[in-house]
Amino acid sequence: MKKIKIIEAGNELGLGGTEYTIQLISKFLNKENFEVTVVGVREGGARVKLIQDLGINVMILNGDMVKLAQLLRETDVFHWHGDGTLTPEIFSVVKANKPKLVLMTNVFGLYDHSPFYDLVDYDLFISKMILIRRMFRDSHLEDNFASKRKALPYPVDVKHINSLLPSDSQLKLFKQEHNLQGAFVVGRIGRADIAKFDIIALDGFAAFAKRVSNAKFLLVGATQEILAYAAALNILDKLIVFDTTSDFKQLLMYYKAMDVFLAASRIGESFGMVIAEAMTVGLPVVTISTLDRDNAQIELVDNGQTGFVVQRDKDRIADVLVFLYEDEKIREILSASAKRKVTKEYRADKIVKSLENLIYNHLNIGAAKYKESLLKDYSLEIVNDYFNRCSDLWEPENRS
């Protein structure tokens, strides 16, 4: 078959999660069937070289809409990655030069109430939760776009992560350097942004540390506000603080030094890549349900199977941490289940094959089909599953 020309595009190509997804999709698209070009419409960034090193063509347009029009006329599929808004400057060019298929990976689940939305053949939400919320909010519309809206999770590069994990000797040396030998390490990795960290996590850890003397908190991405709150709780001596880094191998050292990953975000998660990464390396995850905000973390974490979901309460957080501290066997079971779930539902090659199938079917191309598509349509089944998860919270009496 003639190769399908596809553009993977975003505003920029920095180190954020959206740009990482562009990189992974570009990496895993079948090069026998696809000719891939990555486009930074506004600017480039640190990820340009990372993508080029994969042998993939990258173009930075610096806002040149004439060049964008030329590229669109020469392509079959335009795949836009963004928050759901459709900037007129860009999408008027898409309208005038529409390729055979326009896809959008919708990170935050926004809906652009404009004619430009008609250009999008498939609106792909990065979690079922985000899709459900969008459909509920648009239930009053005459057309709720159910046929074009689907959920396709962010891809997780499981094989790459496993190839970069530290050796036992490297991990031992790291723990020695940071006085973590014999400690029970609770951890968090994320941006140094107070919106992405709920300080209830520190309240819960402080209560836990009063009951477990060897408790430590490994914190990547602290703000002055977070550190001041830790000082007020008198737990600064329990904190091991690191700056955020683009060195993924170093991040994996931090993950592996932990015994439990504590995921608590003020604004919740639209997907939760750090949770998925923690699960990939085999960390039990404790997370907090945020019903009134993004809440995809409870979609990633199956309560009692791959980790625990708790209500936003410091005593519940402390209780579940004590439970995990006291039962190494439970930690091992959760670890194995977490790894299996990521491999089954989020592995990058499976996610990208599902995307390829969507493209083949739309273009009516008889390419080999991947039978186990991870694309999910909006349905009563996923709605019921989400609401069941909202009420399925860990309680101390569930220890049996």
mmCIF file of N, CA and C in Angstrom, residues 326-374:
data_model
loop_
_atom_site.group_PDB
_atom_site.id
_atom_site.type_symbol
_atom_site.label_atom_id
_atom_site.label_comp_id
_atom_site.label_asym_id
_atom_site.label_seq_id
_atom_site.Cartn_x
_atom_site.Cartn_y
_atom_site.Cartn_z
ATOM 1 N N GLU A 326 2.749 -2.237 56.966
ATOM 2 C CA GLU A 326 2.717 -3.452 57.789
ATOM 3 C C GLU A 326 2.608 -4.728 56.963
ATOM 4 N N ASP A 327 2.210 -4.628 55.691
ATOM 5 C CA ASP A 327 1.946 -5.836 54.923
ATOM 6 C C ASP A 327 2.737 -5.825 53.608
ATOM 7 N N GLU A 328 3.936 -6.377 53.653
ATOM 8 C CA GLU A 328 4.787 -6.421 52.473
ATOM 9 C C GLU A 328 4.161 -7.267 51.368
ATOM 10 N N LYS A 329 3.446 -8.322 51.747
ATOM 11 C CA LYS A 329 2.820 -9.192 50.762
ATOM 12 C C LYS A 329 1.790 -8.443 49.926
ATOM 13 N N ILE A 330 1.005 -7.594 50.591
ATOM 14 C CA ILE A 330 0.021 -6.787 49.873
ATOM 15 C C ILE A 330 0.733 -5.872 48.886
ATOM 16 N N ARG A 331 1.838 -5.277 49.300
ATOM 17 C CA ARG A 331 2.593 -4.403 48.397
ATOM 18 C C ARG A 331 3.062 -5.175 47.167
ATOM 19 N N GLU A 332 3.492 -6.397 47.361
ATOM 20 C CA GLU A 332 3.958 -7.219 46.247
ATOM 21 C C GLU A 332 2.815 -7.549 45.292
ATOM 22 N N ILE A 333 1.650 -7.853 45.842
ATOM 23 C CA ILE A 333 0.480 -8.171 45.009
ATOM 24 C C ILE A 333 0.052 -6.949 44.197
ATOM 25 N N LEU A 334 -0.012 -5.793 44.858
ATOM 26 C CA LEU A 334 -0.393 -4.564 44.165
ATOM 27 C C LEU A 334 0.622 -4.219 43.088
ATOM 28 N N SER A 335 1.900 -4.417 43.390
ATOM 29 C CA SER A 335 2.966 -4.128 42.432
ATOM 30 C C SER A 335 2.790 -4.939 41.155
ATOM 31 N N ALA A 336 2.587 -6.228 41.302
ATOM 32 C CA ALA A 336 2.428 -7.104 40.133
ATOM 33 C C ALA A 336 1.176 -6.735 39.340
ATOM 34 N N SER A 337 0.094 -6.421 40.040
ATOM 35 C CA SER A 337 -1.158 -6.064 39.361
ATOM 36 C C SER A 337 -1.032 -4.735 38.623
ATOM 37 N N ALA A 338 -0.310 -3.789 39.228
ATOM 38 C CA ALA A 338 -0.108 -2.488 38.589
ATOM 39 C C ALA A 338 0.659 -2.642 37.282
ATOM 40 N N LYS A 339 1.710 -3.445 37.297
ATOM 41 C CA LYS A 339 2.492 -3.685 36.079
ATOM 42 C C LYS A 339 1.621 -4.311 34.997
ATOM 43 N N ARG A 340 0.807 -5.292 35.385
ATOM 44 C CA ARG A 340 -0.042 -5.959 34.405
ATOM 45 C C ARG A 340 -1.041 -4.991 33.788
ATOM 46 N N LYS A 341 -1.607 -4.118 34.607
ATOM 47 C CA LYS A 341 -2.621 -3.201 34.083
ATOM 48 C C LYS A 341 -2.014 -2.254 33.052
ATOM 49 N N VAL A 342 -0.848 -1.689 33.350
ATOM 50 C CA VAL A 342 -0.219 -0.773 32.395
ATOM 51 C C VAL A 342 0.087 -1.496 31.091
ATOM 52 N N THR A 343 0.615 -2.707 31.183
ATOM 53 C CA THR A 343 0.942 -3.485 29.987
ATOM 54 C C THR A 343 -0.302 -3.775 29.159
ATOM 55 N N LYS A 344 -1.404 -4.059 29.827
ATOM 56 C CA LYS A 344 -2.640 -4.418 29.135
ATOM 57 C C LYS A 344 -3.350 -3.211 28.534
ATOM 58 N N GLU A 345 -3.367 -2.073 29.252
ATOM 59 C CA GLU A 345 -4.251 -0.976 28.867
ATOM 60 C C GLU A 345 -3.561 0.285 28.371
ATOM 61 N N TYR A 346 -2.256 0.449 28.627
ATOM 62 C CA TYR A 346 -1.616 1.723 28.304
ATOM 63 C C TYR A 346 -0.314 1.587 27.519
ATOM 64 N N ARG A 347 0.100 0.370 27.199
ATOM 65 C CA ARG A 347 1.387 0.199 26.532
ATOM 66 C C ARG A 347 1.389 0.921 25.189
ATOM 67 N N ALA A 348 2.456 1.642 24.928
ATOM 68 C CA ALA A 348 2.490 2.567 23.796
ATOM 69 C C ALA A 348 2.212 1.895 22.462
ATOM 70 N N ASP A 349 2.812 0.737 22.220
ATOM 71 C CA ASP A 349 2.587 0.103 20.919
ATOM 72 C C ASP A 349 1.131 -0.293 20.733
ATOM 73 N N LYS A 350 0.458 -0.708 21.812
ATOM 74 C CA LYS A 350 -0.961 -1.059 21.708
ATOM 75 C C LYS A 350 -1.829 0.174 21.466
ATOM 76 N N ILE A 351 -1.508 1.274 22.160
ATOM 77 C CA ILE A 351 -2.262 2.515 21.967
ATOM 78 C C ILE A 351 -2.134 2.986 20.525
ATOM 79 N N VAL A 352 -0.914 2.958 19.988
ATOM 80 C CA VAL A 352 -0.682 3.454 18.634
ATOM 81 C C VAL A 352 -1.298 2.521 17.587
ATOM 82 N N LYS A 353 -1.277 1.234 17.817
ATOM 83 C CA LYS A 353 -1.952 0.316 16.890
ATOM 84 C C LYS A 353 -3.456 0.587 16.866
ATOM 85 N N SER A 354 -4.004 0.941 18.011
ATOM 86 C CA SER A 354 -5.430 1.285 18.059
ATOM 87 C C SER A 354 -5.704 2.542 17.239
ATOM 88 N N LEU A 355 -4.797 3.508 17.328
ATOM 89 C CA LEU A 355 -4.915 4.728 16.527
ATOM 90 C C LEU A 355 -4.791 4.408 15.038
ATOM 91 N N GLU A 356 -3.844 3.545 14.696
ATOM 92 C CA GLU A 356 -3.677 3.141 13.295
ATOM 93 C C GLU A 356 -4.954 2.513 12.750
ATOM 94 N N ASN A 357 -5.574 1.650 13.542
ATOM 95 C CA ASN A 357 -6.820 1.010 13.100
ATOM 96 C C ASN A 357 -7.894 2.032 12.769
ATOM 97 N N LEU A 358 -8.005 3.050 13.616
ATOM 98 C CA LEU A 358 -8.989 4.105 13.387
ATOM 99 C C LEU A 358 -8.730 4.771 12.035
ATOM 100 N N ILE A 359 -7.458 5.023 11.754
ATOM 101 C CA ILE A 359 -7.083 5.660 10.493
ATOM 102 C C ILE A 359 -7.375 4.742 9.309
ATOM 103 N N TYR A 360 -6.971 3.474 9.430
ATOM 104 C CA TYR A 360 -7.223 2.519 8.338
ATOM 105 C C TYR A 360 -8.717 2.412 8.030
ATOM 106 N N ASN A 361 -9.510 2.295 9.063
ATOM 107 C CA ASN A 361 -10.955 2.134 8.869
ATOM 108 C C ASN A 361 -11.568 3.364 8.228
ATOM 109 N N HIS A 362 -11.141 4.540 8.693
ATOM 110 C CA HIS A 362 -11.712 5.774 8.144
ATOM 111 C C HIS A 362 -11.325 5.950 6.677
ATOM 112 N N LEU A 363 -10.094 5.618 6.352
ATOM 113 C CA LEU A 363 -9.620 5.773 4.977
ATOM 114 C C LEU A 363 -9.975 4.580 4.100
ATOM 115 N N ASN A 364 -10.626 3.579 4.733
ATOM 116 C CA ASN A 364 -11.043 2.376 4.008
ATOM 117 C C ASN A 364 -9.861 1.680 3.334
ATOM 118 N N ILE A 365 -8.814 1.541 4.150
ATOM 119 C CA ILE A 365 -7.591 0.892 3.672
ATOM 120 C C ILE A 365 -7.526 -0.510 4.268
ATOM 121 N N GLY A 366 -7.269 -1.492 3.450
ATOM 122 C CA GLY A 366 -7.281 -2.881 3.924
ATOM 123 C C GLY A 366 -5.972 -3.312 4.530
ATOM 124 N N ALA A 367 -5.431 -2.514 5.443
ATOM 125 C CA ALA A 367 -4.200 -2.896 6.125
ATOM 126 C C ALA A 367 -4.507 -3.898 7.224
ATOM 127 N N ALA A 368 -3.464 -4.577 7.687
ATOM 128 C CA ALA A 368 -3.644 -5.540 8.782
ATOM 129 C C ALA A 368 -4.222 -4.830 10.003
ATOM 130 N N LYS A 369 -5.228 -5.407 10.591
ATOM 131 C CA LYS A 369 -5.922 -4.785 11.702
ATOM 132 C C LYS A 369 -5.452 -5.355 13.049
ATOM 133 N N TYR A 370 -5.395 -4.468 14.018
ATOM 134 C CA TYR A 370 -5.082 -4.863 15.385
ATOM 135 C C TYR A 370 -6.401 -5.187 16.081
ATOM 136 N N LYS A 371 -6.568 -6.406 16.513
ATOM 137 C CA LYS A 371 -7.876 -6.864 16.968
ATOM 138 C C LYS A 371 -8.301 -6.303 18.318
ATOM 139 N N GLU A 372 -7.338 -6.005 19.184
ATOM 140 C CA GLU A 372 -7.685 -5.583 20.548
ATOM 141 C C GLU A 372 -7.571 -4.073 20.688
ATOM 142 N N SER A 373 -8.449 -3.351 20.039
ATOM 143 C CA SER A 373 -8.386 -1.894 20.078
ATOM 144 C C SER A 373 -8.639 -1.370 21.485
ATOM 145 N N LEU A 374 -7.840 -0.374 21.883
ATOM 146 C CA LEU A 374 -8.006 0.262 23.187
ATOM 147 C C LEU A 374 -8.839 1.540 23.095
#
